[in-house]
PDB file of C-alpha atoms in Angstrom:
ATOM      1  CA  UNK A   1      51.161 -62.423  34.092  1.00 71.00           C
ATOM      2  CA  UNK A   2      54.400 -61.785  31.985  1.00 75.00           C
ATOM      3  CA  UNK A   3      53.694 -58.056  32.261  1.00 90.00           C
ATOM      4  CA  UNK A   4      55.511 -56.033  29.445  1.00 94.00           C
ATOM      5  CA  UNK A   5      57.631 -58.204  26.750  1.00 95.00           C
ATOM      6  CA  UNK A   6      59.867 -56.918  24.359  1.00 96.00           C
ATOM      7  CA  UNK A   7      62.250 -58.644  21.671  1.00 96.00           C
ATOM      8  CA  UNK A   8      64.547 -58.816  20.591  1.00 96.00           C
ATOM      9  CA  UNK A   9      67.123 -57.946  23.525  1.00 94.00           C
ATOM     10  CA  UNK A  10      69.755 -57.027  21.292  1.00 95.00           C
ATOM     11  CA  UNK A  11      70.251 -55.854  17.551  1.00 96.00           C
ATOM     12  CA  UNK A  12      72.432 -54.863  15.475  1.00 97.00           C
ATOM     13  CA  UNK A  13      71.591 -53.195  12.151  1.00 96.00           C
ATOM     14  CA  UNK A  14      73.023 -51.215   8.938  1.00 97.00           C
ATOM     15  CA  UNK A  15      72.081 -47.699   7.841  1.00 97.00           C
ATOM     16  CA  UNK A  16      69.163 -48.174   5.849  1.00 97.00           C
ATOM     17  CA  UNK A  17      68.070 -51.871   7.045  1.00 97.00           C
ATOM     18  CA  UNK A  18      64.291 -51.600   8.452  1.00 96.00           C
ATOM     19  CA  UNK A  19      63.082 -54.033  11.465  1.00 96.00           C
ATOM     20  CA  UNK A  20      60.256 -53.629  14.028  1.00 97.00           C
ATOM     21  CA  UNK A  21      60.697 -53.847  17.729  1.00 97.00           C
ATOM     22  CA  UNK A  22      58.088 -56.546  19.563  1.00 98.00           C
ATOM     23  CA  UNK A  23      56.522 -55.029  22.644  1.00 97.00           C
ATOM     24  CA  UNK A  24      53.692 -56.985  24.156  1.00 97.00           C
ATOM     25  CA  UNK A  25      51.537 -56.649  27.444  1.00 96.00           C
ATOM     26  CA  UNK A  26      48.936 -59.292  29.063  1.00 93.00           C
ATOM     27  CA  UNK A  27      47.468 -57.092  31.201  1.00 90.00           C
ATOM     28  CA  UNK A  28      44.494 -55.243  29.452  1.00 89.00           C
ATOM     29  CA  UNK A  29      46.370 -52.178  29.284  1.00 90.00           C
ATOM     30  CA  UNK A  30      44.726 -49.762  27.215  1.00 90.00           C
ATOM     31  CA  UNK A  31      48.039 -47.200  27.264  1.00 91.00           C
ATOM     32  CA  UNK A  32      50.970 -48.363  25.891  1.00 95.00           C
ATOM     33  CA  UNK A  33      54.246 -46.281  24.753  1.00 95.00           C
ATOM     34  CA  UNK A  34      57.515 -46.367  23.500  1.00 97.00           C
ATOM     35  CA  UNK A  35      60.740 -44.460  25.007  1.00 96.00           C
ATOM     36  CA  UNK A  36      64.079 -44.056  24.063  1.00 97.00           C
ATOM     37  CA  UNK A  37      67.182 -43.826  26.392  1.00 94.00           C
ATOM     38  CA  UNK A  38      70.381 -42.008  25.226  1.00 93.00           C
ATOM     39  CA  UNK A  39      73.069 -41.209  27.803  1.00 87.00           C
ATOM     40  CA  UNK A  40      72.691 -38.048  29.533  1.00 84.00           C
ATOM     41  CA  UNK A  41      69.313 -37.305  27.851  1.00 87.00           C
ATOM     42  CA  UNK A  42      66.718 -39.516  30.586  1.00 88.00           C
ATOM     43  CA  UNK A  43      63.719 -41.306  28.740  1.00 92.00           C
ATOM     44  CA  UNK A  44      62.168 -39.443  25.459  1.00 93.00           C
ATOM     45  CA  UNK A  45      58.433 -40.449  24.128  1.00 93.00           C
ATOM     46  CA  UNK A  46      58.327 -41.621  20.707  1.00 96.00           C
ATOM     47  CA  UNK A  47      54.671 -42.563  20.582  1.00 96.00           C
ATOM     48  CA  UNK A  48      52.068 -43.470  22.513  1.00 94.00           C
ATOM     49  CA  UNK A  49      48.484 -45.454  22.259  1.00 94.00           C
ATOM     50  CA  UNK A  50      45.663 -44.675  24.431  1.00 91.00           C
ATOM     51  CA  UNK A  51      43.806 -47.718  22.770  1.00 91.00           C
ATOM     52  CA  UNK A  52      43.500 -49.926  20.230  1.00 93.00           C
ATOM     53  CA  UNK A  53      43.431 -48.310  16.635  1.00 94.00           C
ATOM     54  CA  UNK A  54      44.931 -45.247  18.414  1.00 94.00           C
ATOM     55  CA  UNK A  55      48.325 -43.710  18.256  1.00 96.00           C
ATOM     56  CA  UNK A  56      49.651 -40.429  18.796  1.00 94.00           C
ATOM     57  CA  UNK A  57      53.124 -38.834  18.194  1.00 94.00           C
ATOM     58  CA  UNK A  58      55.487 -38.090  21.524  1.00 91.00           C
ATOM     59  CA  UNK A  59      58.787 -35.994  22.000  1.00 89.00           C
ATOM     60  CA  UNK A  60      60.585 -37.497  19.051  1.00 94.00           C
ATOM     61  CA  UNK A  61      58.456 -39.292  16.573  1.00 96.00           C
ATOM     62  CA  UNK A  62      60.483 -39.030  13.666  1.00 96.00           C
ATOM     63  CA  UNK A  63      61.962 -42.284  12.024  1.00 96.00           C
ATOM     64  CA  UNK A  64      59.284 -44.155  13.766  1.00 97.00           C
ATOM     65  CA  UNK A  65      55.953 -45.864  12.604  1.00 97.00           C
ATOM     66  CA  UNK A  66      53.901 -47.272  14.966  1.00 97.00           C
ATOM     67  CA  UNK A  67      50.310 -48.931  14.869  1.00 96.00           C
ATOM     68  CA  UNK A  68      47.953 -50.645  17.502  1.00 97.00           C
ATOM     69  CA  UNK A  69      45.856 -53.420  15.783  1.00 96.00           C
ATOM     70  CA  UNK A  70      45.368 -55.168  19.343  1.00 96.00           C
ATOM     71  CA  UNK A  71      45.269 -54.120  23.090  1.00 95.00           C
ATOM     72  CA  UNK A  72      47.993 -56.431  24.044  1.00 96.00           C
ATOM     73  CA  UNK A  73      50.825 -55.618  20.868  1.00 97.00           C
ATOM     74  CA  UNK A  74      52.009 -52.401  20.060  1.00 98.00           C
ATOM     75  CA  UNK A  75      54.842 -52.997  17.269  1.00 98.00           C
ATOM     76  CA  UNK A  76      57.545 -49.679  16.464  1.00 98.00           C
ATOM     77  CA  UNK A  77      58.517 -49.518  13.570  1.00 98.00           C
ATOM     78  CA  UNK A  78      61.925 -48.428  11.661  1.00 96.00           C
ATOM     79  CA  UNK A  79      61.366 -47.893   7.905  1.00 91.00           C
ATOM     80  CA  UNK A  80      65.382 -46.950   7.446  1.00 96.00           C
ATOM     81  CA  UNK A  81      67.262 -47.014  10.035  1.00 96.00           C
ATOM     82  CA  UNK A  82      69.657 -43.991  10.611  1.00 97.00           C
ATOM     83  CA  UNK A  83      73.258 -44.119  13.466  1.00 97.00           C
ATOM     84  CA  UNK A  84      71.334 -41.524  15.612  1.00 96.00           C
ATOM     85  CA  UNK A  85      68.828 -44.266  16.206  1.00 97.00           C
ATOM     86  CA  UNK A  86      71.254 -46.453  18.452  1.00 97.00           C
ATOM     87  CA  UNK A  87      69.754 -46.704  21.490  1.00 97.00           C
ATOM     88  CA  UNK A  88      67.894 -48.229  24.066  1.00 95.00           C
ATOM     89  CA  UNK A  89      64.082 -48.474  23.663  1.00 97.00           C
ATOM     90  CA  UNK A  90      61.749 -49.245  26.387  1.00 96.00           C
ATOM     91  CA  UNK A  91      58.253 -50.266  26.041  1.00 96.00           C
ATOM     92  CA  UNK A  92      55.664 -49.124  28.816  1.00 94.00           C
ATOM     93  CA  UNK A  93      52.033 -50.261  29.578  1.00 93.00           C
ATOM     94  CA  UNK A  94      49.317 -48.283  32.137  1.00 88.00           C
ATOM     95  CA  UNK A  95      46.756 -49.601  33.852  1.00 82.00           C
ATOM     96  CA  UNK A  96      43.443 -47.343  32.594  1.00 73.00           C
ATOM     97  CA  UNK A  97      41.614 -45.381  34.566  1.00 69.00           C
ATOM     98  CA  UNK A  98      39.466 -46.035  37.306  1.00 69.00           C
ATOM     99  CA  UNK A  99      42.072 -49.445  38.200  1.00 67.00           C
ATOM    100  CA  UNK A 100      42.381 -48.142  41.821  1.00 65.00           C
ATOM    101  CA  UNK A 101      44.989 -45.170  43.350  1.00 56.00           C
ATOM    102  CA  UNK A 102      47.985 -47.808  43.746  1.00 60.00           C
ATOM    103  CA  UNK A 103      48.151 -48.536  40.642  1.00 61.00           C
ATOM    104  CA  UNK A 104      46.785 -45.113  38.849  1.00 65.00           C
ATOM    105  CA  UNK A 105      49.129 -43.210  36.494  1.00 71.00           C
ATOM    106  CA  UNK A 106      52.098 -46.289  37.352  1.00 79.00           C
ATOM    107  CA  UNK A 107      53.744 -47.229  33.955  1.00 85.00           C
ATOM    108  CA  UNK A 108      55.040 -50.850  33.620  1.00 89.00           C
ATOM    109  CA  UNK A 109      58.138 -51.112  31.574  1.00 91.00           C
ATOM    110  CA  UNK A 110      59.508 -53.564  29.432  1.00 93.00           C
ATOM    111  CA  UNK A 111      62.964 -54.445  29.967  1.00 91.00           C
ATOM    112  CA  UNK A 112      64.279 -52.821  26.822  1.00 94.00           C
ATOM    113  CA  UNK A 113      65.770 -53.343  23.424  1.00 96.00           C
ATOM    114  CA  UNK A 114      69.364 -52.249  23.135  1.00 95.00           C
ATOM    115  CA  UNK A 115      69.751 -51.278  19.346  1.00 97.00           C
ATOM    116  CA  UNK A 116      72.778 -50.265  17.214  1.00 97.00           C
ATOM    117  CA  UNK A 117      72.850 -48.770  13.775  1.00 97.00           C
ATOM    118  CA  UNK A 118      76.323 -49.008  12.488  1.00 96.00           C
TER     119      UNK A 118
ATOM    120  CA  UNK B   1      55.026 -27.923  27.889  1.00 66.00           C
ATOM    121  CA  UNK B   2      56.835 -29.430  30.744  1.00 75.00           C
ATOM    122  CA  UNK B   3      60.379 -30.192  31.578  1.00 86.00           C
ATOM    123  CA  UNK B   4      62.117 -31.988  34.319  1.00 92.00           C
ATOM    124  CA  UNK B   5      65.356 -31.180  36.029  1.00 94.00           C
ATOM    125  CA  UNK B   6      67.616 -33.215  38.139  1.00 95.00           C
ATOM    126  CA  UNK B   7      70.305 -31.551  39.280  1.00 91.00           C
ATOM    127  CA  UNK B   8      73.769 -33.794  39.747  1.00 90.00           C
ATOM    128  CA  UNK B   9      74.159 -36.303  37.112  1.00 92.00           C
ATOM    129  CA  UNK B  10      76.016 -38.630  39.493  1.00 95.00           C
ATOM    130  CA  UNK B  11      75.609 -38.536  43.519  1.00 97.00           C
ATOM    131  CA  UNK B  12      78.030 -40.178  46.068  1.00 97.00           C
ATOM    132  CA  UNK B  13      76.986 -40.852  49.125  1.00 97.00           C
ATOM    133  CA  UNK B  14      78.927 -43.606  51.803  1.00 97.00           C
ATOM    134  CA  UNK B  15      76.257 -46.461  53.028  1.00 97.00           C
ATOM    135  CA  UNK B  16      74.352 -45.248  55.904  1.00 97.00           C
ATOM    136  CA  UNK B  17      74.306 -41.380  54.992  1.00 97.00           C
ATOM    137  CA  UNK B  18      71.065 -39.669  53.733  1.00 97.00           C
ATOM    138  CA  UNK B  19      70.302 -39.688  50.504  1.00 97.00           C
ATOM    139  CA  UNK B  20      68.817 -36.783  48.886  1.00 97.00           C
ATOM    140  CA  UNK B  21      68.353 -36.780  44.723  1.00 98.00           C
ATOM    141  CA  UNK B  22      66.875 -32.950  43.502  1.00 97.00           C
ATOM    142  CA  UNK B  23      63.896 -32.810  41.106  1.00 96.00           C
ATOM    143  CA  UNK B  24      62.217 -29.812  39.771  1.00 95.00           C
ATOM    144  CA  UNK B  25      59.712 -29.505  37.297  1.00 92.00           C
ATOM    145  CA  UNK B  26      58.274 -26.772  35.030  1.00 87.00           C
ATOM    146  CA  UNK B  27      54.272 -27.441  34.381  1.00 75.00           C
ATOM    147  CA  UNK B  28      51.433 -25.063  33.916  1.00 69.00           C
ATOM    148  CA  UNK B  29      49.016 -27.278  35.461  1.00 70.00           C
ATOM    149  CA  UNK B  30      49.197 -28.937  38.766  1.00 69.00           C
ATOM    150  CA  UNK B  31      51.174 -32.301  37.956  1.00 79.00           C
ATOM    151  CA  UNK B  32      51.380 -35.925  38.184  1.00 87.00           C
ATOM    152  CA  UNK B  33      55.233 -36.425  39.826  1.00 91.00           C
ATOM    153  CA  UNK B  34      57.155 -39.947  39.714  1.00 93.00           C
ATOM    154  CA  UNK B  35      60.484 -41.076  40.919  1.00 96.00           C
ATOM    155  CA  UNK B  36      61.811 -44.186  38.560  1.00 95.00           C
ATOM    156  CA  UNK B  37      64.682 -46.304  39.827  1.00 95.00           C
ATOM    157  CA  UNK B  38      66.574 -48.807  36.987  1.00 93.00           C
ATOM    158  CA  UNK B  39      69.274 -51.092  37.789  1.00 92.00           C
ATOM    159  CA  UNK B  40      71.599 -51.837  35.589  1.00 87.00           C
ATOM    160  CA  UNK B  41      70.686 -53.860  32.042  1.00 82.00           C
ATOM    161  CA  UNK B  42      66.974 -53.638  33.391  1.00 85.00           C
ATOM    162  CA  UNK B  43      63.673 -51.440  32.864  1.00 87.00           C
ATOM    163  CA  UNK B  44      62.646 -48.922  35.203  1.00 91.00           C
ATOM    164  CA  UNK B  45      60.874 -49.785  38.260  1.00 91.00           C
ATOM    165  CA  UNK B  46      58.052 -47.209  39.703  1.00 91.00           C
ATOM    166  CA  UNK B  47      59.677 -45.705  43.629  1.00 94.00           C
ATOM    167  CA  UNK B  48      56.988 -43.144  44.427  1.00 93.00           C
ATOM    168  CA  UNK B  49      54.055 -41.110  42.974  1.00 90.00           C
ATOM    169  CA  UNK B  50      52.383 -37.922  43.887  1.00 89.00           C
ATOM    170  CA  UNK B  51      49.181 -37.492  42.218  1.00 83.00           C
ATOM    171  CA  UNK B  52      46.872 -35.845  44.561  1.00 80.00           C
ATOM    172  CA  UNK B  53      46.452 -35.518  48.087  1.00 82.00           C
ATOM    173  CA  UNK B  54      49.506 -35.985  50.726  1.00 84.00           C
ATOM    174  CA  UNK B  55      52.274 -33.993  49.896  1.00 87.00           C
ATOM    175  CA  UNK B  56      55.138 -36.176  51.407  1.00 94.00           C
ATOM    176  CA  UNK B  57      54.578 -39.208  49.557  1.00 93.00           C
ATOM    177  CA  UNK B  58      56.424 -42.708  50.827  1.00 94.00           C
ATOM    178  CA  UNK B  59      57.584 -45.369  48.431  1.00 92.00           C
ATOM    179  CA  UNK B  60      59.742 -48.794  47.875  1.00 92.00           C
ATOM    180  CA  UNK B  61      62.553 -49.439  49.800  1.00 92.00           C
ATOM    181  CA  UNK B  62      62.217 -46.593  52.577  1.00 95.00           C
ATOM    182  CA  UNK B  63      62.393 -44.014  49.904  1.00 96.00           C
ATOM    183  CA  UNK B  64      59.846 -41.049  50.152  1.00 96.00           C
ATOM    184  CA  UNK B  65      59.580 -37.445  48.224  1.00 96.00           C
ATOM    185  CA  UNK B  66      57.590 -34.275  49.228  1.00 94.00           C
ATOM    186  CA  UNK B  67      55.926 -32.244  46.980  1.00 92.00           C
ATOM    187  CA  UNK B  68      56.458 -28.791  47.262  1.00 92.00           C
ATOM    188  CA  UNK B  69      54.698 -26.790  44.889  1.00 88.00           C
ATOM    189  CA  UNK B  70      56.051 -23.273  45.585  1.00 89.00           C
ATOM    190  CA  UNK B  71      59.391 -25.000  44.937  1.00 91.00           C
ATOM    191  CA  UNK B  72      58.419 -26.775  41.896  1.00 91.00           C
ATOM    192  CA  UNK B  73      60.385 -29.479  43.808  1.00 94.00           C
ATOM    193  CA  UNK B  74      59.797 -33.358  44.411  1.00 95.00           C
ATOM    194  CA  UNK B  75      63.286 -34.152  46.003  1.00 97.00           C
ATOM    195  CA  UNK B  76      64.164 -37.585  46.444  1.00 97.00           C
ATOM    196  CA  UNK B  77      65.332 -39.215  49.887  1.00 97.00           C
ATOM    197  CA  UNK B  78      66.050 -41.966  52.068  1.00 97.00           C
ATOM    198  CA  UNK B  79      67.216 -41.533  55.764  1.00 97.00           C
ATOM    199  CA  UNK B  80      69.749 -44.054  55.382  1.00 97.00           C
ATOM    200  CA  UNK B  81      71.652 -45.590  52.024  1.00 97.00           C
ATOM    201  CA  UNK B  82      72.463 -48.683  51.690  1.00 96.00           C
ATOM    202  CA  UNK B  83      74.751 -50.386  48.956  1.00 96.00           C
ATOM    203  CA  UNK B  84      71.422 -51.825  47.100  1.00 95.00           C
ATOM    204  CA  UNK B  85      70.561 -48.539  46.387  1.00 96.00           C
ATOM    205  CA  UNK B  86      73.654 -48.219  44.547  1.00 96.00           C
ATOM    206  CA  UNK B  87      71.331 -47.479  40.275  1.00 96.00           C
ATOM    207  CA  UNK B  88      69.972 -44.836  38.321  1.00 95.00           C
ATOM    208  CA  UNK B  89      67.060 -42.423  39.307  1.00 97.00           C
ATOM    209  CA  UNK B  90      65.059 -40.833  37.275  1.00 95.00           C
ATOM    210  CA  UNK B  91      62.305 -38.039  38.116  1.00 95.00           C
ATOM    211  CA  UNK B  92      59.153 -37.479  35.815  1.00 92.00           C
ATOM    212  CA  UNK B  93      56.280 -35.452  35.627  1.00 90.00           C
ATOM    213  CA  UNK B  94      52.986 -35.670  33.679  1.00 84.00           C
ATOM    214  CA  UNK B  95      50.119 -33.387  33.455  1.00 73.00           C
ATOM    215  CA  UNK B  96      47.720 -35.866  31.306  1.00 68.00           C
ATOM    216  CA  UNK B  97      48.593 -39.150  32.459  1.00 66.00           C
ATOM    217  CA  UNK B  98      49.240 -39.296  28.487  1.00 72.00           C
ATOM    218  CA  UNK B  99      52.391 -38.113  28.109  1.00 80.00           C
ATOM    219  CA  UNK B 100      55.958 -38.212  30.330  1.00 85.00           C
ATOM    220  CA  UNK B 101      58.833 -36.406  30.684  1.00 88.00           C
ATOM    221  CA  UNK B 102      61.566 -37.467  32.340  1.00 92.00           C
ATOM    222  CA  UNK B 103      64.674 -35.855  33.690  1.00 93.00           C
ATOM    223  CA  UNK B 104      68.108 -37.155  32.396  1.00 93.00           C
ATOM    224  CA  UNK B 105      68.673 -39.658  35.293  1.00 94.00           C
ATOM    225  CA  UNK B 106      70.947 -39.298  38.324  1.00 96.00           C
ATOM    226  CA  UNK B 107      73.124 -42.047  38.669  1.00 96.00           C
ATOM    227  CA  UNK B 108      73.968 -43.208  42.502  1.00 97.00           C
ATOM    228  CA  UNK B 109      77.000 -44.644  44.094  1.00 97.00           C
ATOM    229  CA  UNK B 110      77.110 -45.821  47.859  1.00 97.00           C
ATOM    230  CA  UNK B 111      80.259 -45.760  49.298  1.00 96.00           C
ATOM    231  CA  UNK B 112      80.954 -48.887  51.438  1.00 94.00           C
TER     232      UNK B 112
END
């Protein structure tokens, strides 16, 4: 398995410019989320998806579109990006329930997108 | 709603010392506790759970947390540090298994 995959690594984009961050998992996870890391802030929720053609807002939704057409993709969205949206975003994938106590609740993480908005 | 707190941004500690990183949590329900580790330019890696059950709860790399509900607490430690330790920690908490909240990291040096 690849586990969680995200692209691109890096990007760099201008106040306005829109792009979508790739975040793919191979191993039938029905949960999948996005975070965001700022310095001195931890990890904040963004949105979530408990399952295919479900999403739900997190801590700090605004800015961001997401949609879940598949179990395996989980696309996030930026319709104009804004400076206060530099940051690096980390993709996470659950196993669902009833997968067994080691591996209950355990997120999988991508290894993260570092974007800037200049 | 629930919040995490990890007091001590950054923790120094020379290699073979204890190390002990300080979670607490506000939840109205009985929780779902985690303790994250990320190296540097990488994702976070899962150390330690507590869902239910045992209270002192062992993980990765001889690290292990207690639960201590009266506390609101799920410190962090490890008996002895060693300079691979040397990242960033996070704590989180969850009472749905839907969403997570994490506390704002506590980054740890070992001290050769």
């Amino acid at each position: 398995n690849a586990g969680v995959t995200q692209t691109p690594k890096f990007q760099v984009l201008k106040t306005g410019q829109s792009m979508t961050l790739q975040c793919a998992q191979d191993m039938n996870h029905e949960y999948m989320s996005w975070y965001r890391q700022d310095p001195g802030m931890g990890l904040r929720l963004i949105h979530y998806s408990v399952g295919a053609g479900i999403t739900d807002q997190g801590e700090v939704p605004n800015g961001y579109n997401v949609s879940r057409s598949t179990t395996e993709d989980f696309p996030l969205r930026l319709l104009s990006a804004a400076p206060s949206q530099t940051s690096v975003y980390f993709c996470a994938s659950r196993p669902p329930p009833g997968s067994g106590f080691l591996l209950e609740n355990e997120q999988f993480f991508g290894p993260g997108t570092r974007l800037t908005v200049l | 709603a629930q919040s995490v707190t990890q007091l001590g941004s950054h923790v120094s500690v020379s290699e073979g010392a204890l190390v002990l990183l300080r979670c607490n949590y506000s939840s109205s329900v009985p929780p779902y506790l985690f303790w994250y580790v990320q190296y540097p330019n990488q994702g976070l890696q899962l150390l330690l759970k507590y869902t239910t059950g045992a209270t002192l709860v062992k993980g990765i790399n001889g690290f292990e947390a207690e639960f201590k509900k009266s506390e609101t607490s799920f410190h962090l430690t490890k008996p002895s540090a060693h300079m691979s330790d040397a990242a960033e920690y996070f704590c989180a908490v969850s009472n749905t298994g839907n969403q997570f909240y994490f506390g704002t990291g506590t980054s740890l040096t070992v001290i050769p």
